[in-house]
Amino acid sequence: MNRDTARVIKGDICYSKDKNNLAIVPDGYLVCEDGRSAGVFDRLPQSYQEIPLEDYSGKLVVPGLTDLHIHAPQYAFRGFKMDLELLEWLNTSAFPEEARYADPEYARKAYSLFVDDLRKSPTTRACLFATLHLPATEILMDLLEESGLVTFVGKVSMDRNCPDYLREEDGDAAARAVLDWLEETAGAYRHVRPILTPRFIPACSDRLMERLGEIQREHRLPVQSHLSENPEEIAWVRQLAPWSQFYGDAYDHFGLFGGEVPTIMAHCVHCPSQEVERMREKGVYIAHCPQSNSNLASGAAPVRLFLDQDMRVGLGSDIAGGTVLSIFRAMAEAIQVSKLRGRLTGDGLKPLTMEEVFYMGTLGGGSFFGKVGSFEAGYEFDALVLDESRIPHPQKLTVRERLERYLYLSGEDWILHKYVQGRKLF
Amino acid sequence: MNRDTARVIKGDICYSKDKNNLAIVPDGYLVCEDGRSAGVFDRLPQSYQEIPLEDYSGKLVVPGLTDLHIHAPQYAFRGFKMDLELLEWLNTSAFPEEARYADPEYARKAYSLFVDDLRKSPTTRACLFATLHLPATEILMDLLEESGLVTFVGKVSMDRNCPDYLREEDGDAAARAVLDWLEETAGAYRHVRPILTPRFIPACSDRLMERLGEIQREHRLPVQSHLSENPEEIAWVRQLAPWSQFYGDAYDHFGLFGGEVPTIMAHCVHCPSQEVERMREKGVYIAHCPQSNSNLASGAAPVRLFLDQDMRVGLGSDIAGGTVLSIFRAMAEAIQVSKLRGRLTGDGLKPLTMEEVFYMGTLGGGSFFGKVGSFEAGYEFDALVLDESRIPHPQKLTVRERLERYLYLSGEDWILHKYVQGRKLF
């Protein structure tokens, strides 16, 4: 054991054991050794008595949260031009803003604001879309590396159906850009890893997808993209890939739909049952983004169905389809939209519970990064000490009650202390 | 003109002219005389040059917001026990908590936290439910009076279908309690007014409703209650008042459904068309509470229908069915749930726009208080200077863009200055 990095944290400790079970240890001890949890204890075992103890008695201590889906360059325009649906919003908001990242100076300014806020947020792990620009993407990776967070970053690939000012020449040129990026950044980072990022089927030619498939197999890289978000988008994919059985099949055809190295698909709001079945078989991660799905009038994903089949489900802020960075807020909204879905469609699916959404935001999404998202012994040590000072209460609440209201009421930066892989960020 | 209370405020001024038109005056001048707006000007007219000017250049200045529906005693438990629907939630959360207000000491402690937060929030006008307890209700009124906000407070009436520990003996006893309360508080407050508050039909016997109708006519008091929130609740009303044509008719039968002195009905999620028509005829105010309707799985009200018929619609936080006090957040959520409603039901109703929800949170609800909720000349001077410091931006945004993102991103207390009826609260 390395005593320099070992620590004991005392507090009201909460973490998911699985999707239905939330472990709560009031006044417990959480031990970190060599960047990993050595477990949670009611009483501190003799063998850990000499490790430095940080006493946060009376404060909530939870695992760091994972955001499975963020568009980093869209952070600057979160919260406006929201009165639009997906395809119109892409053309009038997302694409013009992303084009600005051709300018490294603008990229540094805007990405600095973003990474600063992400660092202060409850998120310790994130999967991010950058833009198609190499210099800007490397600036983002540099800033994230400095932040101490652990992330996957994707240089975006897109060569069709986008405005001229934001499109790669063709599939081969786009693939070359990916290879250049991988080469330039190889070995440069400890905490930032690359992820293949075809924007979505409408923006990626068959040739581009074929080449990305080759790169995936050669480099064994994970993949992230979008799936079945909006009915118009789905109809468009049917036109563009008439040979596909369903939207997800258009990724799978090129070997970009899970399997040995996992894939994240954001949204999955309107998946036909065949698609759900394929996702289950291939172990595809679903990034559920409830706020974005409301803002862009996409709908509400049937998360209950995914959970009942033990599929891999995490949460995403989907900045800037979503406006709020905090995955605690995404937890509350996942519950809220599941209730509205049930009421408005009469589908009979039970609303999500607090246990389930907490699992999705910690262990569910965290598992994309390995043993991440829990305090069980052996898990990487990502932890948050929460700040409840702005929500005083006239009674003594249980730890579970305090955690639940934190989901509903906390601001984006109500974090007192943050640890990633055993390192204390603040 | 009283020069002591006159003031000029300079800033980026936004206010609703009507539900479709948002007036935006960048670097404008807003003049207050004798507690009322004298109008907004691009350049300060000569006649106002001598009035003290408060320079908030670069800051957003908007009318104070109106919250048409809050349960003050529920503030303490906002954000937990949320995994329930209305009727179960009332029995396991709301009623046990409200019973604590039999103890004036607890009431003072809990109401103080609530009123402190309401004062710091964007709300300048509010309609509140207290509990059935007289001393606690008067404590709430005292605290609100001190806060400087302008409010209607209702001692709650309830004499059936509630637990023994939170029920008045019968209709006559409950009516006597209302008369005692009116007598005790008559003339005691400048900014707090009483409002008749039958909890909802299931909790009020016919005799109680009859007596409240008499009191209403004698004292010409406004009324607030709940309407068509949840399908089970509606079915229950049908059993309890088999003589009624629809839920709202059960209020109207006793003269407690608008008319000359207005009534506020919270929720209105599942109104049949006859009920909507009656509300329109009687000028009933609809308190739309989008967050609560999500949390309690009630559904999403068809606000587009109400607006298209020029009905009276405002917003409510519905603490603690809703968890968040800020009516800016209610504005954003009103848009979000209108989008989900459209997508999930396919009802063809267009989503609400930013202009419409801003209107609902200012002028729409404010009109319940008279000429309130706008900066047009003659309106009572309720104003907010907003704090955007925690959402920096890499570009220069338009005033409208800044206002829109403020709806989506602001915290509950991001208010720099607050004025009510021309008085500066902070």
Tab-separated table of N, CA and C in Angstrom, chain A residues 75-85 97 100-101 106 109-110 113 117 230-232 270 290-291 293-300 323-324 329 332-333 335-337 339-341 343-345 351-355 390-395 397 400-402 404-406 408-409 412-414, chain B residues 75-85 97 100-101 106 109-110 113 117 230-232 270 290-291 293-300 323-324 329 332-333 335-337 339-341 343-345 351-355 390-395 397 400-402 404-406 408-409 412-414:
chain	number	residue	atom	x	y	z
A	75	TYR	N	-21.479	23.714	-25.308
A	75	TYR	CA	-21.704	24.246	-23.959
A	75	TYR	C	-22.000	25.744	-23.993
A	76	ALA	N	-21.313	26.421	-24.916
A	76	ALA	CA	-21.457	27.889	-24.958
A	76	ALA	C	-22.874	28.327	-25.298
A	77	PHE	N	-23.630	27.505	-25.970
A	77	PHE	CA	-24.979	27.994	-26.299
A	77	PHE	C	-26.081	27.194	-25.633
A	78	ARG	N	-25.738	26.568	-24.535
A	78	ARG	CA	-26.800	25.872	-23.814
A	78	ARG	C	-27.841	26.880	-23.343
A	79	GLY	N	-29.084	26.490	-23.469
A	79	GLY	CA	-30.144	27.330	-22.914
A	79	GLY	C	-30.677	28.411	-23.821
A	80	PHE	N	-30.282	28.448	-25.089
A	80	PHE	CA	-31.053	29.336	-25.967
A	80	PHE	C	-31.234	28.736	-27.355
A	81	LYS	N	-32.152	29.354	-28.115
A	81	LYS	CA	-32.665	28.768	-29.359
A	81	LYS	C	-33.261	27.387	-29.059
A	82	MET	N	-34.014	27.301	-27.981
A	82	MET	CA	-34.554	26.012	-27.565
A	82	MET	C	-35.922	25.724	-28.172
A	83	ASP	N	-36.500	26.662	-28.874
A	83	ASP	CA	-37.849	26.434	-29.397
A	83	ASP	C	-37.835	25.706	-30.747
A	84	LEU	N	-36.935	24.685	-30.887
A	84	LEU	CA	-36.781	23.979	-32.157
A	84	LEU	C	-36.679	22.472	-31.938
A	85	GLU	N	-36.949	21.698	-32.992
A	85	GLU	CA	-36.693	20.250	-32.937
A	85	GLU	C	-35.312	19.914	-33.491
A	97	GLU	N	-22.412	27.049	-34.479
A	97	GLU	CA	-21.553	27.218	-33.308
A	97	GLU	C	-20.316	26.330	-33.420
A	100	ARG	N	-17.262	27.557	-35.327
A	100	ARG	CA	-16.347	28.524	-34.707
A	100	ARG	C	-15.064	27.870	-34.196
A	101	TYR	N	-15.126	26.564	-33.968
A	101	TYR	CA	-13.960	25.879	-33.389
A	101	TYR	C	-12.864	25.624	-34.410
A	106	TYR	N	-10.708	30.837	-30.300
A	106	TYR	CA	-12.076	30.735	-29.789
A	106	TYR	C	-12.251	29.427	-29.023
A	109	LYS	N	-10.845	29.598	-25.531
A	109	LYS	CA	-11.687	30.429	-24.660
A	109	LYS	C	-12.953	29.663	-24.247
A	110	ALA	N	-13.629	29.099	-25.223
A	110	ALA	CA	-14.916	28.453	-24.929
A	110	ALA	C	-14.709	27.135	-24.180
A	113	LEU	N	-13.991	27.645	-20.405
A	113	LEU	CA	-15.212	27.845	-19.608
A	113	LEU	C	-15.890	26.504	-19.342
A	117	ASP	N	-16.212	24.434	-15.618
A	117	ASP	CA	-17.513	24.087	-15.043
A	117	ASP	C	-17.652	22.581	-14.853
A	230	ASN	N	-35.187	10.895	-32.936
A	230	ASN	CA	-36.310	11.704	-33.430
A	230	ASN	C	-36.939	11.008	-34.638
A	231	PRO	N	-38.261	10.998	-34.720
A	231	PRO	CA	-38.913	10.275	-35.821
A	231	PRO	C	-38.468	10.714	-37.221
A	232	GLU	N	-38.282	12.007	-37.425
A	232	GLU	CA	-37.823	12.475	-38.753
A	232	GLU	C	-36.426	11.965	-39.075
A	270	HIS	N	-36.806	5.940	-29.642
A	270	HIS	CA	-37.838	5.302	-30.475
A	270	HIS	C	-37.314	4.017	-31.107
A	290	PRO	N	-32.572	12.596	-20.595
A	290	PRO	CA	-33.976	13.010	-20.478
A	290	PRO	C	-34.205	14.483	-20.769
A	291	GLN	N	-33.276	15.336	-20.363
A	291	GLN	CA	-33.552	16.761	-20.558
A	291	GLN	C	-33.500	17.136	-22.029
A	293	ASN	N	-34.066	15.179	-24.507
A	293	ASN	CA	-35.219	14.574	-25.189
A	293	ASN	C	-36.491	15.383	-24.969
A	294	SER	N	-36.566	16.104	-23.858
A	294	SER	CA	-37.680	17.034	-23.656
A	294	SER	C	-37.470	18.300	-24.474
A	295	ASN	N	-36.287	18.897	-24.354
A	295	ASN	CA	-36.040	20.177	-25.016
A	295	ASN	C	-36.226	20.108	-26.530
A	296	LEU	N	-35.774	18.986	-27.120
A	296	LEU	CA	-35.865	18.870	-28.574
A	296	LEU	C	-37.130	18.119	-28.995
A	297	ALA	N	-38.072	17.988	-28.061
A	297	ALA	CA	-39.364	17.342	-28.344
A	297	ALA	C	-39.174	15.954	-28.936
A	298	SER	N	-38.119	15.257	-28.504
A	298	SER	CA	-37.838	13.936	-29.060
A	298	SER	C	-38.759	12.878	-28.463
A	299	GLY	N	-39.056	13.016	-27.183
A	299	GLY	CA	-39.902	12.041	-26.515
A	299	GLY	C	-39.256	11.608	-25.207
A	300	ALA	N	-39.586	10.399	-24.752
A	300	ALA	CA	-39.036	9.883	-23.502
A	300	ALA	C	-38.688	8.416	-23.723
A	323	THR	N	-29.565	21.338	-21.177
A	323	THR	CA	-28.949	22.619	-20.807
A	323	THR	C	-28.132	22.512	-19.526
A	324	VAL	N	-28.350	21.467	-18.739
A	324	VAL	CA	-27.778	21.436	-17.395
A	324	VAL	C	-26.715	20.350	-17.293
A	329	ARG	N	-29.140	16.292	-11.654
A	329	ARG	CA	-30.361	16.799	-12.277
A	329	ARG	C	-30.891	15.799	-13.300
A	332	ALA	N	-32.944	13.186	-11.537
A	332	ALA	CA	-34.299	13.626	-11.190
A	332	ALA	C	-35.167	13.665	-12.444
A	333	GLU	N	-34.606	14.153	-13.526
A	333	GLU	CA	-35.399	14.285	-14.746
A	333	GLU	C	-35.687	12.932	-15.382
A	335	ILE	N	-36.454	10.333	-13.714
A	335	ILE	CA	-37.667	9.910	-13.005
A	335	ILE	C	-38.872	10.674	-13.545
A	336	GLN	N	-38.740	11.982	-13.647
A	336	GLN	CA	-39.874	12.813	-14.074
A	336	GLN	C	-40.387	12.408	-15.452
A	337	VAL	N	-39.492	12.237	-16.423
A	337	VAL	CA	-39.987	11.912	-17.765
A	337	VAL	C	-40.529	10.483	-17.816
A	339	LYS	N	-42.294	9.169	-15.535
A	339	LYS	CA	-43.670	9.319	-15.041
A	339	LYS	C	-44.576	9.908	-16.114
A	340	LEU	N	-44.077	10.930	-16.806
A	340	LEU	CA	-44.896	11.535	-17.864
A	340	LEU	C	-45.139	10.532	-18.992
A	341	ARG	N	-44.089	9.784	-19.341
A	341	ARG	CA	-44.252	8.777	-20.394
A	341	ARG	C	-45.369	7.804	-20.027
A	343	ARG	N	-47.865	8.169	-17.907
A	343	ARG	CA	-49.188	8.794	-17.879
A	343	ARG	C	-49.686	9.129	-19.275
A	344	LEU	N	-48.819	9.685	-20.106
A	344	LEU	CA	-49.280	10.217	-21.393
A	344	LEU	C	-49.455	9.136	-22.457
A	345	THR	N	-48.690	8.033	-22.351
A	345	THR	CA	-48.849	6.982	-23.358
A	345	THR	C	-49.676	5.818	-22.835
A	351	PRO	N	-42.754	3.878	-13.338
A	351	PRO	CA	-41.758	4.956	-13.287
A	351	PRO	C	-40.424	4.458	-12.714
A	352	LEU	N	-39.357	5.117	-13.089
A	352	LEU	CA	-38.051	4.811	-12.511
A	352	LEU	C	-38.026	5.246	-11.046
A	353	THR	N	-37.218	4.565	-10.272
A	353	THR	CA	-37.088	4.913	-8.854
A	353	THR	C	-35.770	5.638	-8.601
A	354	MET	N	-35.683	6.214	-7.418
A	354	MET	CA	-34.463	6.895	-7.013
A	354	MET	C	-33.274	5.944	-7.061
A	355	GLU	N	-33.454	4.703	-6.598
A	355	GLU	CA	-32.368	3.718	-6.623
A	355	GLU	C	-31.873	3.498	-8.054
A	390	ARG	N	-27.051	25.038	1.247
A	390	ARG	CA	-28.080	25.956	0.753
A	390	ARG	C	-29.487	25.387	0.830
A	391	ILE	N	-29.622	24.166	1.356
A	391	ILE	CA	-30.973	23.623	1.542
A	391	ILE	C	-31.151	23.151	2.985
A	392	PRO	N	-31.146	24.121	3.917
A	392	PRO	CA	-31.324	23.758	5.336
A	392	PRO	C	-32.703	23.140	5.547
A	393	HIS	N	-32.848	22.448	6.640
A	393	HIS	CA	-34.097	21.743	6.895
A	393	HIS	C	-34.462	21.812	8.370
A	394	PRO	N	-35.747	21.993	8.680
A	394	PRO	CA	-36.134	22.144	10.091
A	394	PRO	C	-36.126	20.838	10.883
A	395	GLN	N	-36.021	19.694	10.208
A	395	GLN	CA	-36.017	18.406	10.927
A	395	GLN	C	-34.715	17.663	10.664
A	397	LEU	N	-33.272	14.695	8.941
A	397	LEU	CA	-33.677	13.795	7.863
A	397	LEU	C	-32.805	12.549	7.865
A	400	ARG	N	-31.010	8.777	3.325
A	400	ARG	CA	-31.677	8.562	2.039
A	400	ARG	C	-32.528	9.773	1.628
A	401	GLU	N	-33.245	10.344	2.587
A	401	GLU	CA	-34.054	11.538	2.282
A	401	GLU	C	-33.156	12.685	1.810
A	402	ARG	N	-32.024	12.838	2.493
A	402	ARG	CA	-31.104	13.923	2.101
A	402	ARG	C	-30.571	13.705	0.691
A	404	GLU	N	-32.044	12.014	-1.735
A	404	GLU	CA	-33.120	12.210	-2.709
A	404	GLU	C	-33.332	13.706	-2.977
A	405	ARG	N	-33.389	14.502	-1.910
A	405	ARG	CA	-33.633	15.927	-2.171
A	405	ARG	C	-32.447	16.579	-2.853
A	406	TYR	N	-31.238	16.026	-2.628
A	406	TYR	CA	-30.070	16.562	-3.334
A	406	TYR	C	-30.221	16.377	-4.849
A	408	TYR	N	-32.966	16.446	-6.509
A	408	TYR	CA	-33.968	17.373	-7.036
A	408	TYR	C	-33.558	18.839	-6.889
A	409	LEU	N	-32.738	19.142	-5.896
A	409	LEU	CA	-32.554	20.552	-5.544
A	409	LEU	C	-31.156	21.101	-5.774
A	412	GLU	N	-25.481	23.108	-9.935
A	412	GLU	CA	-24.464	22.401	-10.725
A	412	GLU	C	-23.113	22.295	-10.024
A	413	ASP	N	-22.862	23.157	-9.053
A	413	ASP	CA	-21.516	23.186	-8.467
A	413	ASP	C	-21.549	23.049	-6.943
A	414	TRP	N	-22.555	22.362	-6.433
A	414	TRP	CA	-22.648	22.204	-4.978
A	414	TRP	C	-21.795	21.020	-4.510
B	75	TYR	N	-42.879	23.129	2.116
B	75	TYR	CA	-41.542	23.510	1.663
B	75	TYR	C	-40.466	22.653	2.318
B	76	ALA	N	-40.685	22.325	3.586
B	76	ALA	CA	-39.662	21.583	4.328
B	76	ALA	C	-39.406	20.197	3.754
B	77	PHE	N	-40.352	19.629	3.068
B	77	PHE	CA	-40.056	18.280	2.560
B	77	PHE	C	-40.026	18.223	1.035
B	78	ARG	N	-39.745	19.356	0.416
B	78	ARG	CA	-39.613	19.308	-1.037
B	78	ARG	C	-38.432	18.403	-1.396
B	79	GLY	N	-38.640	17.600	-2.419
B	79	GLY	CA	-37.527	16.805	-2.930
B	79	GLY	C	-37.320	15.450	-2.291
B	80	PHE	N	-38.215	15.016	-1.431
B	80	PHE	CA	-38.115	13.610	-1.065
B	80	PHE	C	-39.474	12.941	-0.914
B	81	LYS	N	-39.442	11.616	-0.870
B	81	LYS	CA	-40.650	10.804	-1.007
B	81	LYS	C	-41.354	11.133	-2.324
B	82	MET	N	-40.576	11.225	-3.378
B	82	MET	CA	-41.132	11.622	-4.666
B	82	MET	C	-41.574	10.438	-5.514
B	83	ASP	N	-41.311	9.231	-5.057
B	83	ASP	CA	-41.667	8.076	-5.889
B	83	ASP	C	-43.123	7.641	-5.679
B	84	LEU	N	-44.048	8.622	-5.562
B	84	LEU	CA	-45.460	8.316	-5.288
B	84	LEU	C	-46.384	9.158	-6.162
B	85	GLU	N	-47.631	8.680	-6.304
B	85	GLU	CA	-48.651	9.507	-6.977
B	85	GLU	C	-49.462	10.312	-5.960
B	97	GLU	N	-46.751	15.860	7.457
B	97	GLU	CA	-45.921	17.062	7.625
B	97	GLU	C	-46.790	18.258	8.039
B	100	ARG	N	-47.635	18.821	11.703
B	100	ARG	CA	-46.647	19.416	12.609
B	100	ARG	C	-46.914	20.884	12.909
B	101	TYR	N	-47.681	21.536	12.007
B	101	TYR	CA	-47.915	22.971	12.175
B	101	TYR	C	-48.944	23.279	13.256
B	106	TYR	N	-42.685	24.901	15.867
B	106	TYR	CA	-42.226	24.269	14.626
B	106	TYR	C	-42.612	25.141	13.430
B	109	LYS	N	-40.245	28.031	12.922
B	109	LYS	CA	-38.943	27.583	12.430
B	109	LYS	C	-39.025	27.241	10.931
B	110	ALA	N	-40.003	26.436	10.573
B	110	ALA	CA	-40.101	25.967	9.185
B	110	ALA	C	-40.544	27.093	8.250
B	113	LEU	N	-37.662	29.518	7.361
B	113	LEU	CA	-36.802	29.026	6.271
B	113	LEU	C	-37.487	29.257	4.925
B	117	ASP	N	-36.331	32.015	1.870
B	117	ASP	CA	-36.006	31.578	0.508
B	117	ASP	C	-36.925	32.230	-0.519
B	230	ASN	N	-55.460	14.556	-11.220
B	230	ASN	CA	-55.077	13.144	-11.318
B	230	ASN	C	-56.332	12.313	-11.622
B	231	PRO	N	-56.235	11.328	-12.492
B	231	PRO	CA	-57.425	10.549	-12.868
B	231	PRO	C	-58.146	9.887	-11.680
B	232	GLU	N	-57.394	9.353	-10.729
B	232	GLU	CA	-58.046	8.728	-9.559
B	232	GLU	C	-58.814	9.753	-8.732
B	270	HIS	N	-56.479	17.367	-16.602
B	270	HIS	CA	-57.382	16.434	-17.298
B	270	HIS	C	-58.805	16.992	-17.381
B	290	PRO	N	-46.039	22.648	-13.946
B	290	PRO	CA	-45.482	21.557	-14.752
B	290	PRO	C	-44.609	20.601	-13.951
B	291	GLN	N	-43.839	21.110	-13.009
B	291	GLN	CA	-42.939	20.206	-12.304
B	291	GLN	C	-43.701	19.253	-11.402
B	293	ASN	N	-46.737	18.292	-11.800
B	293	ASN	CA	-47.486	17.348	-12.628
B	293	ASN	C	-46.597	16.222	-13.155
B	294	SER	N	-45.305	16.482	-13.299
B	294	SER	CA	-44.357	15.415	-13.638
B	294	SER	C	-44.064	14.564	-12.413
B	295	ASN	N	-43.704	15.213	-11.311
B	295	ASN	CA	-43.288	14.478	-10.113
B	295	ASN	C	-44.363	13.534	-9.606
B	296	LEU	N	-45.619	13.983	-9.664
B	296	LEU	CA	-46.699	13.150	-9.149
B	296	LEU	C	-47.367	12.335	-10.258
B	297	ALA	N	-46.684	12.263	-11.409
B	297	ALA	CA	-47.170	11.457	-12.535
B	297	ALA	C	-48.594	11.838	-12.926
B	298	SER	N	-48.911	13.128	-12.768
B	298	SER	CA	-50.273	13.574	-13.073
B	298	SER	C	-50.497	13.699	-14.574
B	299	GLY	N	-49.467	14.151	-15.284
B	299	GLY	CA	-49.591	14.356	-16.722
B	299	GLY	C	-49.077	15.732	-17.099
B	300	ALA	N	-49.569	16.254	-18.215
B	300	ALA	CA	-49.138	17.570	-18.678
B	300	ALA	C	-50.374	18.313	-19.164
B	323	THR	N	-40.630	20.740	-6.665
B	323	THR	CA	-39.542	20.851	-5.688
B	323	THR	C	-38.834	22.193	-5.757
B	324	VAL	N	-39.006	22.923	-6.843
B	324	VAL	CA	-38.174	24.106	-7.072
B	324	VAL	C	-39.025	25.370	-6.983
B	329	ARG	N	-37.670	28.570	-13.484
B	329	ARG	CA	-37.577	27.134	-13.761
B	329	ARG	C	-38.929	26.595	-14.222
B	332	ALA	N	-39.284	27.262	-17.918
B	332	ALA	CA	-38.558	26.307	-18.767
B	332	ALA	C	-39.286	24.965	-18.788
B	333	GLU	N	-39.765	24.548	-17.644
B	333	GLU	CA	-40.415	23.238	-17.585
B	333	GLU	C	-41.790	23.247	-18.257
B	335	ILE	N	-42.358	24.744	-20.992
B	335	ILE	CA	-42.011	24.473	-22.394
B	335	ILE	C	-41.692	22.998	-22.567
B	336	GLN	N	-40.852	22.464	-21.691
B	336	GLN	CA	-40.412	21.069	-21.826
B	336	GLN	C	-41.586	20.095	-21.795
B	337	VAL	N	-42.496	20.262	-20.826
B	337	VAL	CA	-43.591	19.289	-20.756
B	337	VAL	C	-44.574	19.482	-21.912
B	339	LYS	N	-43.686	20.080	-24.895
B	339	LYS	CA	-43.059	19.329	-25.993
B	339	LYS	C	-43.271	17.829	-25.813
B	340	LEU	N	-43.097	17.356	-24.589
B	340	LEU	CA	-43.298	15.923	-24.341
B	340	LEU	C	-44.750	15.540	-24.568
B	341	ARG	N	-45.653	16.400	-24.111
B	341	ARG	CA	-47.071	16.114	-24.329
B	341	ARG	C	-47.362	15.948	-25.814
B	343	ARG	N	-45.315	15.230	-28.276
B	343	ARG	CA	-44.683	14.049	-28.865
B	343	ARG	C	-45.353	12.759	-28.394
B	344	LEU	N	-45.654	12.684	-27.107
B	344	LEU	CA	-46.111	11.397	-26.556
B	344	LEU	C	-47.594	11.131	-26.817
B	345	THR	N	-48.381	12.186	-26.946
B	345	THR	CA	-49.804	11.944	-27.204
B	345	THR	C	-50.149	12.153	-28.674
B	351	PRO	N	-45.857	23.247	-29.166
B	351	PRO	CA	-45.190	23.525	-27.888
B	351	PRO	C	-45.305	25.001	-27.505
B	352	LEU	N	-45.241	25.263	-26.219
B	352	LEU	CA	-45.232	26.645	-25.750
B	352	LEU	C	-43.912	27.310	-26.137
B	353	THR	N	-43.961	28.598	-26.308
B	353	THR	CA	-42.753	29.353	-26.661
B	353	THR	C	-42.236	30.124	-25.445
B	354	MET	N	-41.031	30.604	-25.601
B	354	MET	CA	-40.418	31.405	-24.539
B	354	MET	C	-41.280	32.635	-24.221
B	355	GLU	N	-41.795	33.279	-25.266
B	355	GLU	CA	-42.645	34.462	-25.059
B	355	GLU	C	-43.863	34.096	-24.207
B	390	ARG	N	-22.793	33.620	-12.877
B	390	ARG	CA	-22.345	32.225	-12.842
B	390	ARG	C	-22.521	31.497	-14.168
B	391	ILE	N	-22.998	32.228	-15.182
B	391	ILE	CA	-23.083	31.610	-16.511
B	391	ILE	C	-22.381	32.504	-17.533
B	392	PRO	N	-21.039	32.602	-17.411
B	392	PRO	CA	-20.290	33.437	-18.356
B	392	PRO	C	-20.398	32.852	-19.760
B	393	HIS	N	-20.123	33.657	-20.747
B	393	HIS	CA	-20.275	33.210	-22.126
B	393	HIS	C	-19.157	33.766	-23.001
B	394	PRO	N	-18.657	32.948	-23.930
B	394	PRO	CA	-17.519	33.412	-24.738
B	394	PRO	C	-17.884	34.420	-25.822
B	395	GLN	N	-19.184	34.597	-26.085
B	395	GLN	CA	-19.593	35.545	-27.125
B	395	GLN	C	-20.478	36.637	-26.523
B	397	LEU	N	-23.959	37.956	-26.420
B	397	LEU	CA	-25.293	37.451	-26.732
B	397	LEU	C	-26.289	38.590	-26.828
B	400	ARG	N	-32.341	38.867	-25.690
B	400	ARG	CA	-33.306	37.771	-25.710
B	400	ARG	C	-32.617	36.434	-25.432
B	401	GLU	N	-31.453	36.221	-26.024
B	401	GLU	CA	-30.711	34.975	-25.776
B	401	GLU	C	-30.336	34.861	-24.300
B	402	ARG	N	-29.926	35.979	-23.723
B	402	ARG	CA	-29.545	35.945	-22.306
B	402	ARG	C	-30.751	35.614	-21.433
B	404	GLU	N	-33.435	33.931	-22.332
B	404	GLU	CA	-33.830	32.534	-22.538
B	404	GLU	C	-32.931	31.606	-21.732
B	405	ARG	N	-31.612	31.812	-21.793
B	405	ARG	CA	-30.743	30.891	-21.034
B	405	ARG	C	-30.916	31.067	-19.535
B	406	TYR	N	-31.314	32.282	-19.111
B	406	TYR	CA	-31.570	32.483	-17.690
B	406	TYR	C	-32.735	31.599	-17.213
B	408	TYR	N	-33.488	28.689	-18.337
B	408	TYR	CA	-33.060	27.285	-18.268
B	408	TYR	C	-31.975	27.032	-17.230
B	409	LEU	N	-31.176	28.049	-16.930
B	409	LEU	CA	-29.952	27.781	-16.163
B	409	LEU	C	-29.901	28.411	-14.787
B	412	GLU	N	-32.116	29.233	-7.855
B	412	GLU	CA	-33.296	29.811	-7.205
B	412	GLU	C	-33.058	31.210	-6.646
B	413	ASP	N	-31.800	31.565	-6.397
B	413	ASP	CA	-31.538	32.837	-5.715
B	413	ASP	C	-30.572	33.731	-6.489
B	414	TRP	N	-30.591	33.619	-7.813
B	414	TRP	CA	-29.681	34.442	-8.614
B	414	TRP	C	-30.298	35.812	-8.898
